[in-house]
């Protein structure tokens, strides 16, 4: 990652000092294949003065998510790509440190999509004010009680419609989405089989999240292990990966099964993710539906209430991998795409990175 030569006097604007300095990571170059640190650039710039109707948010945690890989490409998709030179897109939680907004006050904790940076100016659009004084940790609003949790909730309840006693299979099972899918399905009475990379992740899936079984697809016996773990076949597939993993589960589907296509991470670097088990869709009369969680704002309040209650009560468990400091974000993102994260991948935007006030 390059760092621009902009002077970085970090004096706070408060108490008559100079402007606050924002540190941000922008897209330096579009990847053609695997992402490397050279695709990002760290920049520093003064935070502009607010105008009426705006707030200044100090981001505390940044979420790293697989969808960011697609946004780095200039390809037709469901969302606009990040422009070269623009701040990388990303979900954040933080607090308002200045306000010229009528309904948002200094001290309010907010969740938004404010990007890979310490500070962001917002007119409030898309900001979600977080409950004050609840028992949900701030970071969880980017995971189980945030976009990944709602994704799990939507795909499970609105597409797969779990039935007690039926078998659900979920890939990337130890991750931010997969771990919630499996736990919610277990609560609904389904038998849950996860697929994850490595025995350590599989142990987490079984022991912490309570899945009935978990298959380590890296062990090289995917088809045989899947057959052994699903003696009655598979009724519901929550697909996060695609390619060979999706194919092997399609081969185990029962008649009138349902498939929620949530993500195809195996193909995010341009790898082949073709489906060879297309016949299963026909002969088993499967319902196969892709979805994008942001298309369904109507379900977010209900889903977030249920997920928040589950986390508060301890019935929904989660695990986080936290990178310390903004400059670690590119490496952590590259690790996420290689499966090095365990659970929700976050970046803590620590004060040590950028003191908010320096004495003049
Ligand atoms: N449709 C939507 O609205 C929506 C919203 C959010 C997320 N998603 C999708 O949901 C999926 C999971 O997202 P998440 O945030 O929960 O990520 P995550 O599971 O926390 O992290 C990604 C995981 O994917 C697995 N992976 C990466 N490359 C792989 C490959 N080539 N083959 C197999 N597995 C691979 C790795 O786990 P292993 O070590 O187990 O391989 C990695 O840890 C992604 O596909 C994402 O794009 C979709």
Short mmCIF file of N, CA and C in Angstrom, two decimals, residues 2-88:
data_model
loop_
_atom_site.label_atom_id
_atom_site.label_comp_id
_atom_site.label_asym_id
_atom_site.label_seq_id
_atom_site.Cartn_x
_atom_site.Cartn_y
_atom_site.Cartn_z
N UNK A 2 0.53 2.23 -0.83
CA UNK A 2 1.30 3.47 -0.88
C UNK A 2 0.74 4.45 0.15
N UNK A 3 1.59 5.36 0.58
CA UNK A 3 1.09 6.43 1.46
C UNK A 3 1.42 7.75 0.79
N UNK A 4 0.40 8.63 0.68
CA UNK A 4 0.65 9.88 -0.04
C UNK A 4 1.45 10.83 0.85
N UNK A 5 2.08 11.83 0.24
CA UNK A 5 2.97 12.68 1.01
C UNK A 5 2.28 13.86 1.71
N UNK A 6 0.94 13.85 1.73
CA UNK A 6 0.22 14.98 2.35
C UNK A 6 0.72 15.20 3.77
N UNK A 7 0.99 16.46 4.17
CA UNK A 7 1.44 16.71 5.54
C UNK A 7 0.40 16.23 6.54
N UNK A 8 0.81 15.67 7.65
CA UNK A 8 -0.15 15.08 8.58
C UNK A 8 -0.08 15.73 9.95
N UNK A 9 -0.19 17.06 9.98
CA UNK A 9 -0.37 17.70 11.27
C UNK A 9 -1.73 17.26 11.78
N UNK A 10 -1.80 16.68 12.99
CA UNK A 10 -3.03 16.04 13.43
C UNK A 10 -3.73 16.84 14.51
N UNK A 11 -3.61 18.17 14.48
CA UNK A 11 -4.24 18.98 15.50
C UNK A 11 -5.76 18.90 15.41
N UNK A 12 -6.45 18.76 16.53
CA UNK A 12 -7.91 18.78 16.52
C UNK A 12 -8.41 20.17 16.24
N UNK A 13 -9.66 20.25 15.71
CA UNK A 13 -10.21 21.56 15.41
C UNK A 13 -10.79 22.21 16.67
N UNK A 14 -11.16 21.38 17.67
CA UNK A 14 -11.79 21.92 18.85
C UNK A 14 -10.83 22.82 19.61
N UNK A 15 -11.40 23.67 20.40
CA UNK A 15 -10.64 24.63 21.23
C UNK A 15 -9.75 25.50 20.37
N UNK A 16 -10.24 25.85 19.19
CA UNK A 16 -9.53 26.81 18.36
C UNK A 16 -8.31 26.24 17.68
N UNK A 17 -8.07 24.93 17.78
CA UNK A 17 -6.91 24.35 17.09
C UNK A 17 -7.21 24.23 15.61
N UNK A 18 -6.27 23.68 14.84
CA UNK A 18 -6.48 23.49 13.40
C UNK A 18 -7.50 22.40 13.16
N UNK A 19 -7.72 22.07 11.89
CA UNK A 19 -8.75 21.07 11.57
C UNK A 19 -8.34 19.68 12.03
N UNK A 20 -9.34 18.86 12.25
CA UNK A 20 -9.05 17.44 12.48
C UNK A 20 -8.49 16.87 11.18
N UNK A 21 -7.66 15.86 11.33
CA UNK A 21 -7.10 15.21 10.14
C UNK A 21 -7.74 13.84 9.99
N UNK A 22 -8.29 13.61 8.82
CA UNK A 22 -8.87 12.30 8.53
C UNK A 22 -7.82 11.42 7.87
N UNK A 23 -7.81 10.15 8.26
CA UNK A 23 -6.99 9.16 7.54
C UNK A 23 -7.95 8.22 6.85
N UNK A 24 -7.68 7.91 5.59
CA UNK A 24 -8.62 7.10 4.82
C UNK A 24 -7.83 6.22 3.85
N UNK A 25 -8.48 5.12 3.46
CA UNK A 25 -7.87 4.24 2.46
C UNK A 25 -8.73 4.29 1.21
N UNK A 26 -8.07 4.62 0.10
CA UNK A 26 -8.77 4.75 -1.18
C UNK A 26 -8.35 3.60 -2.10
N UNK A 27 -9.17 3.37 -3.11
CA UNK A 27 -8.83 2.39 -4.14
C UNK A 27 -7.79 3.03 -5.05
N UNK A 28 -6.59 2.44 -5.09
CA UNK A 28 -5.51 3.01 -5.90
C UNK A 28 -5.55 2.47 -7.32
N UNK A 29 -6.01 1.24 -7.46
CA UNK A 29 -5.93 0.56 -8.76
C UNK A 29 -6.93 -0.60 -8.74
N UNK A 30 -7.52 -0.90 -9.88
CA UNK A 30 -8.46 -2.03 -9.92
C UNK A 30 -7.71 -3.35 -10.06
N UNK A 31 -8.06 -4.36 -9.25
CA UNK A 31 -7.37 -5.64 -9.36
C UNK A 31 -7.82 -6.43 -10.59
N UNK A 32 -6.88 -7.15 -11.16
CA UNK A 32 -7.22 -8.14 -12.20
C UNK A 32 -6.73 -9.46 -11.64
N UNK A 33 -7.55 -10.15 -10.87
CA UNK A 33 -7.13 -11.35 -10.16
C UNK A 33 -7.05 -11.05 -8.68
N UNK A 34 -6.18 -11.76 -7.94
CA UNK A 34 -6.13 -11.57 -6.49
C UNK A 34 -5.78 -10.13 -6.07
N UNK A 35 -6.37 -9.69 -4.97
CA UNK A 35 -6.12 -8.35 -4.44
C UNK A 35 -4.77 -8.33 -3.74
N UNK A 36 -4.03 -7.24 -3.91
CA UNK A 36 -2.74 -7.07 -3.21
C UNK A 36 -2.76 -5.70 -2.51
N UNK A 37 -1.81 -5.47 -1.60
CA UNK A 37 -1.78 -4.16 -0.91
C UNK A 37 -1.61 -2.99 -1.89
N UNK A 38 -1.02 -3.25 -3.07
CA UNK A 38 -0.79 -2.16 -4.04
C UNK A 38 -2.10 -1.61 -4.62
N UNK A 39 -3.20 -2.31 -4.39
CA UNK A 39 -4.49 -1.82 -4.90
C UNK A 39 -5.09 -0.75 -4.00
N UNK A 40 -4.41 -0.46 -2.87
CA UNK A 40 -4.94 0.51 -1.90
C UNK A 40 -3.92 1.61 -1.66
N UNK A 41 -4.40 2.76 -1.20
CA UNK A 41 -3.49 3.86 -0.82
C UNK A 41 -4.03 4.52 0.44
N UNK A 42 -3.14 4.75 1.39
CA UNK A 42 -3.51 5.44 2.63
C UNK A 42 -3.29 6.94 2.42
N UNK A 43 -4.29 7.74 2.74
CA UNK A 43 -4.19 9.19 2.57
C UNK A 43 -4.56 9.90 3.87
N UNK A 44 -4.12 11.12 3.99
CA UNK A 44 -4.52 11.98 5.11
C UNK A 44 -5.02 13.29 4.54
N UNK A 45 -6.06 13.85 5.12
CA UNK A 45 -6.58 15.13 4.63
C UNK A 45 -7.36 15.79 5.75
N UNK A 46 -7.37 17.13 5.79
CA UNK A 46 -8.15 17.81 6.83
C UNK A 46 -9.64 17.53 6.65
N UNK A 47 -10.36 17.43 7.77
CA UNK A 47 -11.81 17.25 7.71
C UNK A 47 -12.44 18.62 7.42
N UNK A 48 -13.27 18.72 6.40
CA UNK A 48 -13.90 20.02 6.11
C UNK A 48 -14.85 20.47 7.21
N UNK A 49 -15.17 21.78 7.26
CA UNK A 49 -16.18 22.30 8.19
C UNK A 49 -17.55 21.74 7.82
N UNK A 50 -18.36 21.51 8.83
CA UNK A 50 -19.74 21.06 8.56
C UNK A 50 -20.58 22.22 8.04
N UNK A 51 -21.59 21.89 7.26
CA UNK A 51 -22.63 22.87 6.95
C UNK A 51 -23.92 22.42 7.62
N UNK A 52 -24.94 23.29 7.60
CA UNK A 52 -26.20 22.94 8.28
C UNK A 52 -26.75 21.62 7.74
N UNK A 53 -27.25 20.78 8.65
CA UNK A 53 -27.84 19.51 8.26
C UNK A 53 -26.85 18.36 8.28
N UNK A 54 -25.60 18.64 8.61
CA UNK A 54 -24.58 17.57 8.59
C UNK A 54 -24.10 17.19 9.99
N UNK A 55 -23.56 15.97 10.07
CA UNK A 55 -22.86 15.54 11.28
C UNK A 55 -21.47 15.04 10.89
N UNK A 56 -20.57 15.06 11.88
CA UNK A 56 -19.25 14.45 11.69
C UNK A 56 -19.20 13.21 12.59
N UNK A 57 -18.92 12.07 11.96
CA UNK A 57 -18.88 10.80 12.69
C UNK A 57 -17.43 10.35 12.83
N UNK A 58 -17.05 9.96 14.05
CA UNK A 58 -15.75 9.32 14.29
C UNK A 58 -16.01 7.82 14.27
N UNK A 59 -15.53 7.16 13.22
CA UNK A 59 -15.74 5.71 13.12
C UNK A 59 -14.85 4.98 14.12
N UNK A 60 -15.42 3.98 14.78
CA UNK A 60 -14.65 3.20 15.77
C UNK A 60 -14.31 1.80 15.27
N UNK A 61 -15.22 1.19 14.52
CA UNK A 61 -14.95 -0.11 13.90
C UNK A 61 -15.35 -0.05 12.44
N UNK A 62 -14.55 -0.69 11.61
CA UNK A 62 -14.83 -0.85 10.19
C UNK A 62 -15.09 -2.34 9.93
N UNK A 63 -16.13 -2.62 9.16
CA UNK A 63 -16.43 -3.99 8.78
C UNK A 63 -15.74 -4.31 7.46
N UNK A 64 -15.13 -5.47 7.37
CA UNK A 64 -14.60 -5.93 6.08
C UNK A 64 -15.48 -7.08 5.61
N UNK A 65 -15.93 -6.99 4.37
CA UNK A 65 -16.91 -7.95 3.84
C UNK A 65 -16.52 -8.38 2.43
N UNK A 66 -16.88 -9.63 2.07
CA UNK A 66 -16.54 -10.13 0.74
C UNK A 66 -17.06 -9.25 -0.41
N UNK A 67 -18.23 -8.58 -0.24
CA UNK A 67 -18.80 -7.81 -1.36
C UNK A 67 -17.85 -6.71 -1.83
N UNK A 68 -16.93 -6.29 -0.96
CA UNK A 68 -16.01 -5.19 -1.33
C UNK A 68 -15.13 -5.57 -2.51
N UNK A 69 -14.87 -6.88 -2.63
CA UNK A 69 -14.06 -7.35 -3.77
C UNK A 69 -14.73 -7.00 -5.09
N UNK A 70 -16.04 -7.21 -5.19
CA UNK A 70 -16.78 -6.90 -6.43
C UNK A 70 -16.79 -5.40 -6.68
N UNK A 71 -16.86 -4.63 -5.61
CA UNK A 71 -16.93 -3.16 -5.79
C UNK A 71 -15.61 -2.58 -6.28
N UNK A 72 -14.53 -3.37 -6.19
CA UNK A 72 -13.24 -2.89 -6.69
C UNK A 72 -13.16 -3.03 -8.21
N UNK A 73 -14.10 -3.78 -8.78
CA UNK A 73 -14.09 -4.01 -10.24
C UNK A 73 -15.06 -3.07 -10.91
N UNK A 74 -14.75 -2.74 -12.15
CA UNK A 74 -15.65 -1.90 -12.93
C UNK A 74 -16.56 -2.81 -13.74
N UNK A 75 -17.36 -3.62 -13.05
CA UNK A 75 -18.20 -4.60 -13.75
C UNK A 75 -19.66 -4.32 -13.42
N UNK A 76 -20.54 -4.75 -14.30
CA UNK A 76 -21.97 -4.56 -14.06
C UNK A 76 -22.37 -5.42 -12.87
N UNK A 77 -23.00 -4.81 -11.89
CA UNK A 77 -23.42 -5.56 -10.72
C UNK A 77 -24.63 -4.85 -10.12
N UNK A 78 -25.02 -5.28 -8.91
CA UNK A 78 -26.20 -4.67 -8.30
C UNK A 78 -25.87 -3.34 -7.65
N UNK A 79 -24.58 -2.99 -7.54
CA UNK A 79 -24.20 -1.72 -6.91
C UNK A 79 -23.08 -1.09 -7.70
N UNK A 80 -22.98 0.23 -7.56
CA UNK A 80 -21.97 1.01 -8.29
C UNK A 80 -20.56 0.65 -7.79
N UNK A 81 -19.58 0.51 -8.67
CA UNK A 81 -18.22 0.23 -8.19
C UNK A 81 -17.61 1.45 -7.47
N UNK A 82 -16.62 1.20 -6.65
CA UNK A 82 -15.84 2.29 -6.06
C UNK A 82 -14.98 2.87 -7.19
N UNK A 83 -14.94 4.19 -7.31
CA UNK A 83 -14.10 4.81 -8.34
C UNK A 83 -12.64 4.78 -7.89
N UNK A 84 -11.72 4.71 -8.85
CA UNK A 84 -10.30 4.78 -8.49
C UNK A 84 -10.06 6.15 -7.84
N UNK A 85 -9.39 6.14 -6.69
CA UNK A 85 -9.14 7.38 -5.95
C UNK A 85 -10.19 7.67 -4.90
N UNK A 86 -11.30 6.89 -4.92
CA UNK A 86 -12.38 7.10 -3.95
C UNK A 86 -12.13 6.26 -2.70
N UNK A 87 -12.70 6.72 -1.56
CA UNK A 87 -12.58 5.95 -0.31
C UNK A 87 -13.25 4.59 -0.50
N UNK A 88 -12.60 3.52 -0.03
CA UNK A 88 -13.19 2.19 -0.12
C UNK A 88 -14.50 2.15 0.66
#
